Amino acid sequence: MTKHFQKILMACVGGILSCNAMASDHAQVTINFPTASASGALYAVGAAITHLWDSKIDYVSASSQASAGGIANLNLVSEGEAQVSIAISSNCYQALNGTDSFEGYAYPDLKVIAGLYFNPNQVVVTKASGINSLAEVKGKHFAVASAGSSVYGECENHFKAAGLNFPDDIKAEYITFTDAADMLQNNTIDGAWIMSGIPASAVTQACSSGSKLLNVDDAVLKALKEKFPWYAPYTIPAGTYPGQDQDVKTSAIKMVMFCRGDLDEQTVYDLTKTFWENIAELGQAQGNLKGLTPENAVKDIANLPLHEGAAKYYKEIKVLK
């Protein structure tokens, strides 16, 4: 028995919905949704969203997979190997326009379903390193993720804004968040850059063994915003991580759920509508989705274009005119 008819049968037997309400003439749609490493918050976010779509929309079969993160996600969607994913708005802007890591590989058909939550930069250093500012990372062993990744780009932007010649001024370690957390715990590196929703498991692990978070100075944030308008100030509240007794000031970029432009309007409308009508349930399942609103979903997304199906829903609920 196919998934489509199983859902119709369950609805009819349970008396929850009529057969006609549950039945759909829409062709079956498969949604592959790459996320990030299995240890990151984005992996859990993608799993929660795809589980919702898979269970609520009868013609949709949705599943999430671990991936190398935002830039890889954008490439997978542009190449047709995935249909929906999440990345920071800056990477989406670069992919749409073919700049930076996407030079020569523009994806002009990228469309947005929703702006989600802010993704903060989290700079973790060991206490033994003596590092108290971004500028003091000079000459230290520091994990910058893989070359060409979105996290690597964050390191480049921030360290240059702090006056460093990146990556030459740093003894760079090109490793994953998980490996970085292990090395911080063992004091075999001095610090690591982690970009993830809070609390991030890798940061929790590092702070549990005595590492600490750095503040991003106001001067650095000002320099970033002058050149890259998608940055916003962000505060990691005291108590978010073990041993963190004060708020930590940093920068953040909004995460964007995007899709292929050739997904049909009805599918994207249903994905968008189902997402927002169940946002309270999603927020209970995954903390990064808690408190999201449709009103904020169309703000701070670097002027990226909405998919016509998503725009239809936002107009329907009066978020857009």
Coordinates of N, CA, C and O in Angstrom, one line a residue, residues 105 107 109 216 220 281:
Y105 N 29.1 30.1 -10.8 CA 28.1 29.0 -10.5 C 26.8 29.6 -9.9 O 26.2 29.1 -9.0
Y107 N 23.1 30.6 -9.2 CA 21.8 29.9 -9.3 C 20.7 30.9 -9.2 O 20.1 31.2 -8.1
D109 N 17.7 30.9 -10.0 CA 16.3 30.4 -9.8 C 16.1 30.1 -8.3 O 15.1 29.4 -8.0
V216 N 32.4 39.5 20.3 CA 32.8 40.2 19.1 C 32.6 41.7 19.4 O 31.5 42.2 19.6
V220 N 34.3 45.7 15.5 CA 34.3 44.7 14.5 C 33.0 44.6 13.8 O 32.8 44.5 12.6
E281 N 4.0 23.5 17.4 CA 4.5 22.1 17.5 C 6.0 21.9 17.2 O 6.7 21.3 17.8

